[in-house]
Coordinates of C-alpha atoms in Angstrom, one line a residue:
Chain T
M1 CA 44.0 -23.5 -33.2
I2 CA 42.6 -21.9 -36.6
T3 CA 43.2 -18.1 -35.6
G4 CA 43.0 -14.9 -37.3
T5 CA 41.3 -11.8 -38.6
I6 CA 37.8 -11.7 -40.0
A7 CA 40.1 -10.7 -43.5
E8 CA 42.2 -13.4 -42.9
L9 CA 39.6 -16.5 -42.1
S10 CA 37.2 -15.3 -44.9
Q11 CA 39.9 -15.4 -47.5
A12 CA 41.0 -18.8 -46.1
L13 CA 37.1 -20.0 -46.5
R14 CA 37.8 -19.0 -50.2
A15 CA 40.6 -21.0 -50.6
K16 CA 39.8 -24.0 -49.0
Q17 CA 42.1 -23.6 -46.3
F18 CA 39.6 -25.1 -43.7
S19 CA 35.9 -25.4 -43.9
S20 CA 33.5 -23.3 -41.5
V21 CA 32.4 -26.5 -40.2
E22 CA 35.5 -27.0 -38.7
L23 CA 36.6 -23.6 -38.0
T24 CA 33.3 -23.9 -36.0
A25 CA 34.6 -26.7 -33.6
D26 CA 37.3 -25.2 -33.3
V27 CA 36.2 -21.7 -31.8
L28 CA 33.2 -24.1 -29.8
Q29 CA 36.8 -25.9 -28.4
R30 CA 38.5 -22.8 -26.8
I31 CA 35.6 -21.6 -25.7
E32 CA 35.2 -24.8 -23.6
R33 CA 37.9 -24.9 -22.6
A34 CA 38.4 -20.8 -21.7
Q35 CA 35.1 -20.9 -20.0
P36 CA 36.2 -22.0 -16.7
V37 CA 39.1 -19.8 -16.6
L38 CA 37.3 -16.4 -18.2
N39 CA 33.2 -16.3 -18.2
A40 CA 33.0 -14.8 -21.4
F41 CA 30.2 -16.6 -22.3
I42 CA 26.9 -17.1 -20.6
T43 CA 25.5 -19.3 -23.3
T44 CA 26.8 -21.7 -26.4
D45 CA 25.0 -23.3 -29.0
A46 CA 27.2 -25.5 -30.5
E47 CA 24.2 -27.7 -32.5
G48 CA 23.1 -24.4 -33.5
A49 CA 25.9 -23.2 -34.3
I50 CA 27.8 -26.4 -36.6
A51 CA 24.2 -25.8 -38.6
Q52 CA 24.6 -22.6 -39.5
A53 CA 29.3 -23.1 -40.4
R54 CA 27.7 -26.3 -42.5
T55 CA 25.0 -23.6 -44.3
A56 CA 27.6 -21.4 -44.5
D57 CA 30.1 -24.0 -46.3
S58 CA 27.7 -24.7 -48.9
T59 CA 26.4 -21.2 -49.8
L60 CA 31.0 -20.7 -50.2
R61 CA 30.7 -23.5 -52.4
G62 CA 28.1 -21.4 -54.4
G63 CA 30.1 -19.1 -54.7
D64 CA 28.9 -15.5 -54.6
A65 CA 28.4 -15.7 -50.6
P66 CA 27.7 -12.7 -48.6
P67 CA 31.1 -10.6 -46.8
L68 CA 31.0 -12.7 -43.7
T69 CA 29.9 -16.1 -44.7
G70 CA 31.6 -18.7 -42.3
I71 CA 32.3 -16.2 -40.1
P72 CA 32.0 -17.2 -35.4
I73 CA 30.9 -14.4 -33.8
A74 CA 28.9 -13.7 -30.9
H75 CA 26.8 -11.6 -29.0
K76 CA 26.2 -9.8 -26.5
D77 CA 23.9 -10.5 -24.3
I78 CA 21.7 -8.2 -23.8
L79 CA 20.6 -8.4 -28.1
M80 CA 18.0 -11.0 -28.2
T81 CA 18.4 -13.6 -30.2
A82 CA 15.8 -16.0 -31.5
G83 CA 15.5 -19.5 -30.4
L84 CA 18.2 -18.7 -27.9
K85 CA 18.3 -17.2 -24.0
T86 CA 18.5 -13.4 -23.4
T87 CA 19.7 -12.8 -20.5
C88 CA 21.1 -9.5 -19.9
G89 CA 23.4 -11.0 -17.2
S90 CA 20.6 -11.2 -14.4
R91 CA 18.5 -13.0 -13.1
M92 CA 15.4 -11.3 -13.6
L93 CA 16.2 -12.9 -17.4
A94 CA 18.1 -15.7 -16.8
Q95 CA 15.2 -18.2 -18.6
F96 CA 14.3 -15.9 -20.8
V97 CA 13.9 -16.7 -24.3
A98 CA 13.8 -13.7 -26.9
P99 CA 10.7 -14.4 -30.0
Y100 CA 12.5 -13.1 -32.7
D101 CA 15.9 -11.2 -33.3
A102 CA 17.1 -8.0 -33.0
F103 CA 18.0 -6.0 -35.8
V104 CA 22.0 -6.6 -35.3
V105 CA 21.5 -9.8 -35.1
A106 CA 19.6 -10.1 -38.4
G107 CA 22.1 -8.0 -40.4
L108 CA 25.1 -10.7 -39.1
K109 CA 23.5 -13.4 -40.1
A110 CA 22.3 -12.2 -43.5
A111 CA 26.0 -11.2 -43.9
G112 CA 26.1 -15.4 -43.2
T113 CA 28.1 -14.8 -39.5
V114 CA 28.1 -18.7 -37.6
L115 CA 26.7 -17.7 -34.3
I116 CA 28.4 -19.5 -31.8
G117 CA 26.7 -17.6 -28.3
K118 CA 25.7 -15.2 -26.0
T119 CA 28.5 -13.0 -24.5
N120 CA 28.6 -12.5 -20.5
M121 CA 28.0 -8.1 -19.1
D122 CA 27.2 -6.8 -16.3
E123 CA 23.5 -6.8 -15.6
F124 CA 21.6 -4.8 -17.5
A125 CA 25.1 -3.2 -19.2
M126 CA 24.7 -1.3 -15.8
G127 CA 29.1 -1.4 -15.0
S128 CA 32.9 -0.8 -16.0
S129 CA 33.7 -3.7 -14.1
N130 CA 31.5 -7.5 -15.3
E131 CA 31.2 -7.3 -11.7
T132 CA 27.9 -7.1 -11.5
S133 CA 26.3 -10.1 -13.4
W134 CA 24.5 -12.5 -12.2
F135 CA 26.2 -15.4 -13.8
G136 CA 29.3 -14.1 -12.7
P137 CA 32.0 -12.3 -13.6
V138 CA 34.2 -12.3 -16.7
R139 CA 37.9 -12.1 -15.7
N140 CA 40.7 -10.1 -18.0
P141 CA 42.6 -12.1 -20.6
W142 CA 45.8 -10.5 -20.1
N143 CA 45.4 -11.5 -15.8
T144 CA 43.2 -13.7 -15.1
D145 CA 43.3 -11.5 -11.4
Y146 CA 42.0 -8.1 -13.6
V147 CA 38.5 -7.4 -14.7
P148 CA 38.2 -6.5 -18.3
G149 CA 36.1 -3.4 -17.8
G150 CA 31.9 -3.2 -18.7
S151 CA 29.8 -3.7 -19.4
S152 CA 30.5 -5.7 -22.4
G153 CA 33.1 -7.3 -21.0
G154 CA 32.4 -10.3 -22.3
S155 CA 32.7 -10.1 -25.6
A156 CA 35.8 -7.9 -25.1
A157 CA 37.3 -10.7 -23.6
A158 CA 36.5 -13.8 -26.1
V159 CA 37.9 -11.2 -28.8
A160 CA 41.2 -11.0 -26.9
A161 CA 41.3 -14.2 -25.4
R162 CA 42.0 -14.9 -30.0
L163 CA 38.1 -17.8 -28.7
L164 CA 37.0 -16.1 -32.0
P165 CA 37.4 -12.9 -34.5
A166 CA 34.5 -10.4 -33.1
T167 CA 31.7 -9.8 -31.1
T168 CA 29.3 -7.5 -30.6
G169 CA 28.5 -5.0 -28.3
T170 CA 26.5 -2.1 -26.7
D171 CA 27.9 1.8 -25.2
T172 CA 26.4 3.4 -23.2
G173 CA 28.5 5.8 -21.5
G174 CA 31.7 3.4 -22.9
S175 CA 31.0 0.2 -22.8
I176 CA 32.2 -1.2 -25.4
R177 CA 35.1 0.9 -26.3
Q178 CA 36.3 1.3 -22.0
P179 CA 36.2 -2.9 -22.3
A180 CA 38.0 -2.2 -26.0
A181 CA 40.4 -0.4 -23.8
L182 CA 41.2 -2.4 -20.8
T183 CA 41.7 -5.9 -23.6
G184 CA 43.1 -4.9 -25.7
V185 CA 40.5 -5.2 -28.7
C186 CA 39.2 -2.5 -31.2
G187 CA 36.0 -1.7 -29.9
L188 CA 33.4 1.1 -32.0
K189 CA 30.7 3.0 -30.8
P190 CA 28.5 4.2 -34.3
T191 CA 26.9 7.2 -34.5
Y192 CA 23.8 6.9 -32.6
G193 CA 20.9 5.8 -34.8
S194 CA 23.3 4.0 -37.1
C195 CA 22.5 0.5 -35.5
S196 CA 18.6 0.2 -34.6
R197 CA 18.0 -0.3 -31.2
Y198 CA 15.1 -3.1 -32.6
G199 CA 15.6 -6.0 -30.2
L200 CA 18.2 -4.4 -27.8
V201 CA 17.3 -4.8 -24.2
A202 CA 16.9 -1.0 -22.8
F203 CA 18.9 0.6 -20.9
A204 CA 19.1 4.2 -21.6
S205 CA 17.1 4.8 -25.4
S206 CA 19.0 8.0 -25.8
L207 CA 22.1 6.4 -26.2
D208 CA 22.8 2.8 -26.4
Q209 CA 24.1 2.3 -28.8
A210 CA 25.5 -0.8 -30.6
G211 CA 29.3 -1.7 -32.3
P212 CA 31.8 -4.7 -32.8
F213 CA 34.3 -6.0 -31.4
A214 CA 36.8 -6.6 -33.5
R215 CA 41.1 -7.0 -34.0
T216 CA 41.6 -4.3 -36.2
A217 CA 39.7 -1.8 -37.4
L218 CA 39.3 -3.4 -40.7
D219 CA 37.3 -5.9 -39.3
C220 CA 35.3 -3.8 -36.8
G221 CA 34.0 -2.0 -40.0
L222 CA 33.0 -5.4 -41.5
M223 CA 31.0 -6.2 -38.8
L224 CA 29.4 -2.2 -39.0
N225 CA 28.7 -3.3 -42.8
A226 CA 26.3 -5.8 -41.2
M227 CA 25.0 -4.3 -38.6
S228 CA 23.7 -0.4 -39.4
G229 CA 21.4 0.5 -41.7
H230 CA 18.1 1.7 -41.5
D231 CA 15.0 0.8 -39.6
A232 CA 11.7 1.6 -39.5
R233 CA 10.7 -0.4 -36.3
D234 CA 12.8 1.7 -34.3
S235 CA 12.0 5.7 -34.3
T236 CA 15.1 7.1 -33.9
S237 CA 16.8 5.0 -36.6
L238 CA 18.1 6.6 -39.7
A239 CA 17.4 6.6 -42.8
R240 CA 20.8 7.6 -45.0
P241 CA 21.7 5.5 -47.6
R242 CA 24.1 2.6 -46.9
E243 CA 28.0 2.8 -46.8
D244 CA 31.1 0.8 -46.4
Y245 CA 32.9 1.6 -43.6
T246 CA 36.1 0.2 -45.2
R247 CA 35.9 2.1 -48.1
L248 CA 39.3 4.1 -47.0
L249 CA 41.0 1.6 -45.3
R250 CA 41.8 0.6 -49.5
E251 CA 44.7 3.1 -49.6
G252 CA 48.0 2.9 -49.8
A253 CA 50.2 3.2 -46.3
R254 CA 53.2 3.8 -47.8
G255 CA 54.9 8.0 -47.0
K256 CA 52.7 9.8 -44.5
P257 CA 49.3 8.6 -45.4
L258 CA 47.7 10.8 -42.9
S259 CA 48.9 14.2 -43.7
G260 CA 46.6 16.5 -43.6
L261 CA 45.3 15.2 -41.0
R262 CA 44.4 17.8 -37.5
I263 CA 44.1 15.4 -34.9
G264 CA 42.6 17.4 -31.2
L265 CA 44.3 16.6 -27.9
P266 CA 41.6 18.5 -25.0
K267 CA 43.4 19.7 -22.2
E268 CA 41.1 18.4 -20.4
Y269 CA 42.0 14.2 -21.7
F270 CA 45.3 15.3 -20.4
S271 CA 45.1 16.8 -17.2
E272 CA 46.8 14.8 -13.5
G273 CA 44.9 12.0 -12.6
I274 CA 46.2 10.2 -15.4
D275 CA 47.6 6.8 -14.6
S276 CA 51.7 7.0 -15.5
D277 CA 51.7 4.4 -18.1
V278 CA 48.9 5.1 -19.6
A279 CA 49.9 9.5 -20.2
S280 CA 53.5 7.6 -22.0
A281 CA 51.2 5.4 -23.8
M282 CA 49.1 8.7 -25.2
Q283 CA 52.6 10.6 -25.6
A284 CA 54.1 7.9 -27.9
M285 CA 51.0 7.6 -29.9
L286 CA 50.8 10.7 -30.7
A287 CA 54.5 10.4 -32.1
Q288 CA 53.4 8.0 -34.4
F289 CA 51.0 9.5 -35.6
T290 CA 53.5 12.7 -36.5
E291 CA 55.1 10.5 -38.2
L292 CA 51.9 9.6 -40.1
G293 CA 51.7 12.7 -41.2
A294 CA 48.8 13.7 -39.0
T295 CA 49.2 18.0 -36.9
M296 CA 48.0 17.0 -33.3
I297 CA 46.2 21.1 -32.1
D298 CA 45.5 21.5 -28.5
L299 CA 42.1 22.4 -27.9
T300 CA 40.0 22.7 -24.5
L301 CA 36.7 21.3 -24.2
P302 CA 35.4 23.4 -21.3
H303 CA 32.6 21.0 -19.8
A304 CA 34.5 17.5 -20.4
N305 CA 34.3 17.3 -16.1
L306 CA 30.7 17.4 -16.0
S307 CA 30.2 14.1 -18.4
V308 CA 29.6 11.7 -15.5
P309 CA 27.2 13.9 -13.5
V310 CA 25.4 14.6 -16.2
Y311 CA 25.1 10.5 -17.8
Y312 CA 24.2 9.6 -14.3
V313 CA 21.6 11.6 -14.2
I314 CA 20.1 10.7 -18.3
A315 CA 20.9 7.2 -17.8
P316 CA 19.1 6.3 -14.5
A317 CA 16.6 8.0 -15.4
E318 CA 16.3 6.5 -18.3
A319 CA 17.2 3.0 -17.2
S320 CA 14.0 3.7 -14.3
S321 CA 11.4 3.8 -16.8
N322 CA 12.7 1.1 -19.4
L323 CA 12.9 -1.2 -16.7
S324 CA 9.8 -0.8 -15.0
R325 CA 8.5 -3.0 -18.1
F326 CA 10.5 -6.4 -15.2
D327 CA 7.1 -6.6 -13.2
G328 CA 6.7 -10.7 -12.8
V329 CA 3.7 -10.5 -15.4
R330 CA 5.0 -10.9 -18.9
Y331 CA 8.1 -13.0 -18.3
G332 CA 11.0 -12.9 -16.4
H333 CA 11.4 -13.6 -13.0
R334 CA 8.4 -13.7 -10.8
A335 CA 8.9 -14.3 -6.9
E336 CA 7.8 -17.1 -5.4
H337 CA 6.1 -15.5 -2.2
Y338 CA 4.0 -12.3 -1.9
D339 CA 1.1 -10.5 -0.9
G340 CA -1.2 -8.9 -3.6
L341 CA 0.1 -7.2 -6.5
T342 CA 2.0 -4.6 -5.1
D343 CA 4.4 -6.8 -2.9
M344 CA 4.6 -9.6 -5.6
Y345 CA 5.6 -6.1 -7.9
K346 CA 8.5 -5.4 -5.2
K347 CA 9.6 -8.8 -3.9
T348 CA 9.8 -9.1 -7.3
R349 CA 12.2 -6.4 -8.7
A350 CA 13.4 -7.1 -5.0
E351 CA 15.2 -10.4 -5.8
G352 CA 15.0 -10.0 -9.6
F353 CA 17.3 -6.9 -9.9
G354 CA 20.8 -6.5 -8.6
D355 CA 22.2 -4.1 -6.5
E356 CA 23.8 -1.4 -9.0
V357 CA 20.9 -1.9 -11.8
K358 CA 18.2 -1.5 -8.1
R359 CA 20.7 1.5 -7.2
R360 CA 20.2 3.1 -10.8
I361 CA 16.8 2.0 -10.8
L362 CA 16.0 4.5 -7.9
V363 CA 18.5 7.3 -8.5
G364 CA 15.8 8.0 -11.9
T365 CA 13.4 7.8 -9.9
Y366 CA 14.4 10.6 -7.2
V367 CA 15.7 12.7 -10.0
L368 CA 12.3 11.9 -12.1
S369 CA 10.6 12.4 -8.9
H370 CA 7.7 15.2 -8.4
G371 CA 9.2 18.6 -7.6
Y372 CA 12.8 17.2 -8.7
Y373 CA 12.6 17.3 -12.1
D374 CA 14.3 20.7 -13.5
A375 CA 16.6 20.3 -10.8
Y376 CA 17.9 17.1 -12.1
Y377 CA 16.5 15.8 -15.5
L378 CA 16.2 19.4 -17.6
K379 CA 19.5 20.7 -15.7
A380 CA 21.8 17.3 -17.5
Q381 CA 20.2 18.4 -20.4
Q382 CA 21.1 21.0 -20.3
V383 CA 24.3 20.9 -19.6
R384 CA 24.1 17.2 -22.6
R385 CA 24.0 20.1 -24.7
L386 CA 27.0 22.6 -23.5
I387 CA 29.0 19.6 -23.6
A388 CA 27.5 18.8 -27.1
D389 CA 28.5 23.1 -28.2
D390 CA 32.0 22.1 -27.6
F391 CA 32.6 18.8 -29.5
T392 CA 31.1 21.2 -31.9
R393 CA 33.7 23.9 -31.4
A394 CA 35.9 21.2 -31.5
Y395 CA 35.6 20.0 -35.4
E396 CA 36.1 23.2 -36.4
Q397 CA 39.9 22.9 -35.8
C398 CA 40.0 19.4 -36.3
D399 CA 38.9 15.9 -37.8
V400 CA 39.1 13.2 -35.3
I401 CA 39.8 14.0 -31.2
M402 CA 41.9 11.9 -29.5
G403 CA 42.9 11.1 -25.9
P404 CA 42.5 7.6 -23.5
T405 CA 39.5 5.7 -23.0
A406 CA 40.9 5.1 -19.5
P407 CA 41.6 7.5 -17.2
T408 CA 44.0 3.8 -15.9
P409 CA 44.8 0.5 -17.3
A410 CA 42.8 -2.8 -15.6
F411 CA 41.8 -3.1 -12.1
K412 CA 41.6 -6.1 -9.5
L413 CA 38.6 -7.9 -9.4
G414 CA 37.1 -6.5 -6.4
D415 CA 38.6 -3.0 -6.0
K416 CA 36.1 -1.1 -7.4
F417 CA 33.2 -3.3 -6.7
D418 CA 31.8 -1.3 -3.2
N419 CA 32.8 2.0 -4.7
P420 CA 29.8 2.8 -7.2
V421 CA 31.3 6.2 -7.5
Q422 CA 34.9 5.7 -8.3
M423 CA 33.9 2.8 -10.7
Y424 CA 31.6 5.4 -12.4
L425 CA 34.7 7.9 -13.4
N426 CA 35.7 5.2 -15.1
D427 CA 34.1 5.8 -17.7
M428 CA 35.0 10.0 -17.8
F429 CA 36.6 9.8 -21.3
T430 CA 33.9 7.3 -22.7
V431 CA 30.2 9.1 -21.7
A432 CA 30.8 13.3 -24.1
A433 CA 30.4 10.5 -27.2
N434 CA 27.2 8.6 -25.9
L435 CA 26.1 12.0 -24.6
T436 CA 26.5 13.7 -28.3
G437 CA 25.6 11.1 -30.7
A438 CA 29.0 10.4 -32.4
P439 CA 31.1 8.4 -32.6
A440 CA 34.4 6.8 -31.4
I441 CA 36.6 3.9 -31.7
S442 CA 39.1 2.4 -28.9
I443 CA 41.4 0.8 -30.1
P444 CA 45.3 -0.9 -27.7
C445 CA 48.0 1.1 -28.3
G446 CA 50.1 0.4 -25.5
F447 CA 50.4 -2.0 -22.2
D448 CA 51.6 -0.9 -18.1
N449 CA 54.0 -2.0 -16.3
T450 CA 52.3 -4.8 -14.7
G451 CA 51.6 -6.2 -19.1
V452 CA 47.8 -5.2 -19.2
P453 CA 46.8 -3.4 -22.5
I454 CA 46.3 0.8 -23.0
G455 CA 43.5 2.0 -25.0
L456 CA 43.5 5.4 -27.2
Q457 CA 39.5 6.6 -27.8
I458 CA 39.2 8.6 -31.2
Q459 CA 36.2 10.6 -30.9
G460 CA 34.6 12.4 -34.5
N461 CA 32.5 14.5 -35.3
Y462 CA 28.8 12.6 -37.0
F463 CA 28.5 9.8 -39.7
S464 CA 32.8 9.7 -39.5
E465 CA 32.9 6.2 -38.7
A466 CA 35.3 5.7 -42.3
N467 CA 37.6 8.6 -41.4
L468 CA 38.2 6.8 -37.8
L469 CA 38.4 3.7 -39.1
R470 CA 41.1 5.2 -41.9
V471 CA 42.8 6.6 -39.1
A472 CA 43.1 3.3 -36.4
H473 CA 43.8 1.5 -39.6
H474 CA 47.1 3.3 -40.4
F475 CA 47.9 3.2 -36.7
Q476 CA 47.6 -0.4 -37.0
Q477 CA 49.5 -0.3 -40.4
A478 CA 52.6 1.1 -39.1
T479 CA 52.5 -1.0 -35.1
D480 CA 51.8 -3.8 -33.4
W481 CA 49.8 -3.3 -30.4
H482 CA 46.6 -5.0 -32.1
A483 CA 48.3 -8.4 -32.5
R484 CA 49.2 -9.0 -29.2
T485 CA 48.7 -12.1 -27.8
P486 CA 47.8 -12.8 -24.0
P487 CA 50.3 -15.7 -23.0
H488 CA 47.6 -17.9 -22.5
F489 CA 46.1 -17.5 -25.4
T490 CA 48.9 -17.5 -27.8
P491 CA 48.2 -20.7 -31.3
D492 CA 51.1 -22.6 -29.5
G493 CA 50.3 -21.0 -25.9
P494 CA 49.3 -23.2 -23.2
T495 CA 45.5 -23.0 -23.7
E496 CA 44.4 -26.6 -22.3
T497 CA 46.3 -25.8 -19.2
L498 CA 44.3 -23.3 -18.3
A499 CA 41.0 -24.9 -17.3
S500 CA 43.4 -26.9 -15.1
Chain G
M1 CA 21.3 17.4 -0.9
A2 CA 20.5 15.4 2.1
L3 CA 19.5 11.9 0.9
T4 CA 17.4 10.8 4.2
L5 CA 15.8 6.7 5.3
D6 CA 13.1 8.5 4.7
D7 CA 13.5 9.4 0.7
V8 CA 15.3 6.7 0.4
H9 CA 11.9 4.0 1.2
R10 CA 9.6 6.5 -0.6
I11 CA 11.9 6.1 -4.2
A12 CA 11.8 2.3 -3.0
H13 CA 7.9 2.3 -3.2
L14 CA 7.6 4.8 -6.2
A15 CA 10.4 2.2 -8.2
R16 CA 8.7 -0.8 -6.3
I17 CA 11.4 -2.3 -5.4
D18 CA 11.3 -4.6 -1.8
I19 CA 14.1 -2.8 -0.1
D20 CA 15.2 -4.7 3.3
A21 CA 15.8 -2.7 6.2
S22 CA 18.6 -3.5 7.5
A23 CA 20.2 -2.4 4.4
A24 CA 18.4 0.7 4.2
E25 CA 21.0 2.3 5.6
Q26 CA 23.9 1.3 3.0
V27 CA 21.9 2.0 0.4
R28 CA 21.3 5.5 1.8
L29 CA 25.6 6.9 1.9
K30 CA 25.8 4.4 -1.7
L31 CA 22.9 6.4 -3.0
A32 CA 24.0 10.2 -1.4
A33 CA 28.1 9.5 -2.8
I34 CA 25.9 9.3 -5.9
F35 CA 24.2 12.7 -5.1
A36 CA 27.0 13.9 -4.0
L37 CA 28.8 13.5 -7.5
I38 CA 25.3 14.4 -9.0
D39 CA 25.6 17.8 -7.3
Q40 CA 28.0 19.0 -9.5
L41 CA 25.6 20.4 -11.9
N42 CA 24.2 22.7 -9.6
G43 CA 27.0 25.6 -9.9
V44 CA 26.6 25.7 -14.1
D45 CA 25.1 28.2 -15.0
T46 CA 22.3 27.2 -17.6
E47 CA 20.1 30.0 -17.7
G48 CA 18.6 30.2 -21.8
I49 CA 20.3 27.1 -22.5
L50 CA 17.3 23.8 -24.8
P51 CA 18.1 21.4 -23.3
M52 CA 19.7 18.2 -25.8
A53 CA 17.1 15.3 -25.1
H54 CA 18.2 13.7 -27.9
A55 CA 21.8 13.6 -29.5
Q56 CA 19.9 14.2 -33.3
D57 CA 18.0 16.9 -34.1
V58 CA 15.0 15.1 -36.1
M59 CA 11.4 14.4 -36.3
L60 CA 9.8 11.5 -35.3
P61 CA 8.7 9.1 -38.7
M62 CA 5.3 8.6 -39.1
R63 CA 3.9 5.7 -40.1
D64 CA 0.8 5.0 -42.0
D65 CA -2.4 3.9 -40.4
V66 CA -2.6 0.3 -41.2
V67 CA -2.2 -2.7 -39.3
T68 CA 1.0 -4.9 -39.3
A69 CA 1.5 -6.9 -36.9
S70 CA 0.7 -9.9 -36.5
D71 CA -0.6 -12.2 -33.8
E72 CA 2.6 -14.0 -32.1
R73 CA 0.3 -14.1 -28.7
A74 CA 1.4 -18.2 -28.3
L75 CA 4.8 -17.3 -28.9
Y76 CA 5.6 -14.0 -26.4
Q77 CA 3.4 -15.6 -23.6
S78 CA 5.2 -19.0 -24.1
V79 CA 7.9 -16.3 -21.9
A80 CA 5.8 -15.6 -19.2
P81 CA 5.8 -16.9 -15.3
A82 CA 1.6 -18.0 -15.6
I83 CA -1.1 -17.6 -17.6
D84 CA -4.2 -19.4 -18.7
E85 CA -6.5 -19.2 -21.7
G86 CA -4.2 -16.3 -23.2
L87 CA -4.6 -14.0 -20.1
Y88 CA -1.8 -13.6 -17.5
L89 CA -2.4 -14.4 -14.6
V90 CA -1.3 -11.6 -11.6
P91 CA -2.8 -11.6 -7.3
R92 CA -6.1 -10.6 -6.8
V93 CA -6.6 -7.1 -6.4
I94 CA -10.2 -7.1 -6.7
E95 CA -11.7 -9.2 -3.8

């Protein structure tokens, strides 16, 4: 079994320890073995992957290969891939083959990666447990009775189970960070506008942002380098000079590498309602950062508890509008039996969408309907401003804000499935970064008493990704939480017995 | 806010989603719980607060008014449920 981080694999490929074809074949075999247990993938493309790996090998032989040449990756199945199915985890798009590549897909292709396939996800990225997928739930590699989080559950589980070194995800309210936390990997949501949304099937356009999953902060930076950039085809894509997100990671790690760093600790992130194991992991994490030289600043985000209510007005409102395009006319599912055009729409959408997606469309339709717009949508946008102002004030006092990514570690499949509000509250610490548009990363920082991982969220001001990665990197130089591997998925573990 | 079954049927019609009469009460209960969460916003004083529509306060970019798109009709229609001679087919709406 060939395993490693992007940085390690990249070096080994260049040192000719193995070829990209060998690495890719190994990854495909691992995925095949894990699939009956984890269900992390919706589509794999063995033939295409081997062909790309062959090309990568010849590029590597020629020297001057792009940084990610020959590295196998997979995309969340919400990112369009020309010629490969893009299902969004929905019956509506179960047979949909995208006519073009998303911007981030094209960027990672140009950087030399090998596309292995598409990962499972909550339907249309709506969910926090990956249980709403039309293709069945994904399971957590640390304990297969548990959910991996969502909505990018397949992408997170695949990296956690060491099936491949990195994947992409999208984050509208925590869909990269929360599953990263629940599966013990790193997941970064960049500043809104950093990664073009071209070819990202829209859920809530003012919140959606693509980002990477990987084992280390360094690998997240390497991925983001290939995913970001200006794109005229997305009107919200920001025209900024290209940056190397790994540039601050080359500083030495000796002594107190984080001296001068001010870590803001909002009291709202450390209140009651946090799982006790999560709270202990936070204390240990803070001690570690103090040792690395950082200072702690107590602060308050007075409107923090309103993030989830605001989100559940804005995201469904935008979703109800975006998902109106799925009407059974131009692409996607169409009901077989209907009586007239309106009935065709209604039956197509009733059959094509799952319960959670329908619920959010209905909420969004209601808050945008005549007579309710001011009371809900406008009100939510005003409170969104108050939340953003809280953060602006906080960053006058600190450089980063830390706290748990999620209030609890992974929970059992089925535990919250019938209680949407309880499920939504899983994102209580993550949605704010989507509402403000600022970047945030989740990295592993411990385990609970049952052995499932706990995630630390590090938030920063706009465009501070490089600094977030630096802070995460130094934590990872001093600890080994990110290097722990689920027992069944270690290089010597009983992976081969999993499928039986 | 008290969400009624009539409300549920009204918004389901607006959203063009068929809801089974037998499932409507379950839908109503779950939506009511979500609106109870949302209604926490009612207590917030937002007098004079500028609504925030977007994360970045940037102007919508403009491009030159020239044709940039190429004709991809055949490719785009290759994933359509029903087409004929380059047209999307839908149920008859005019008798």
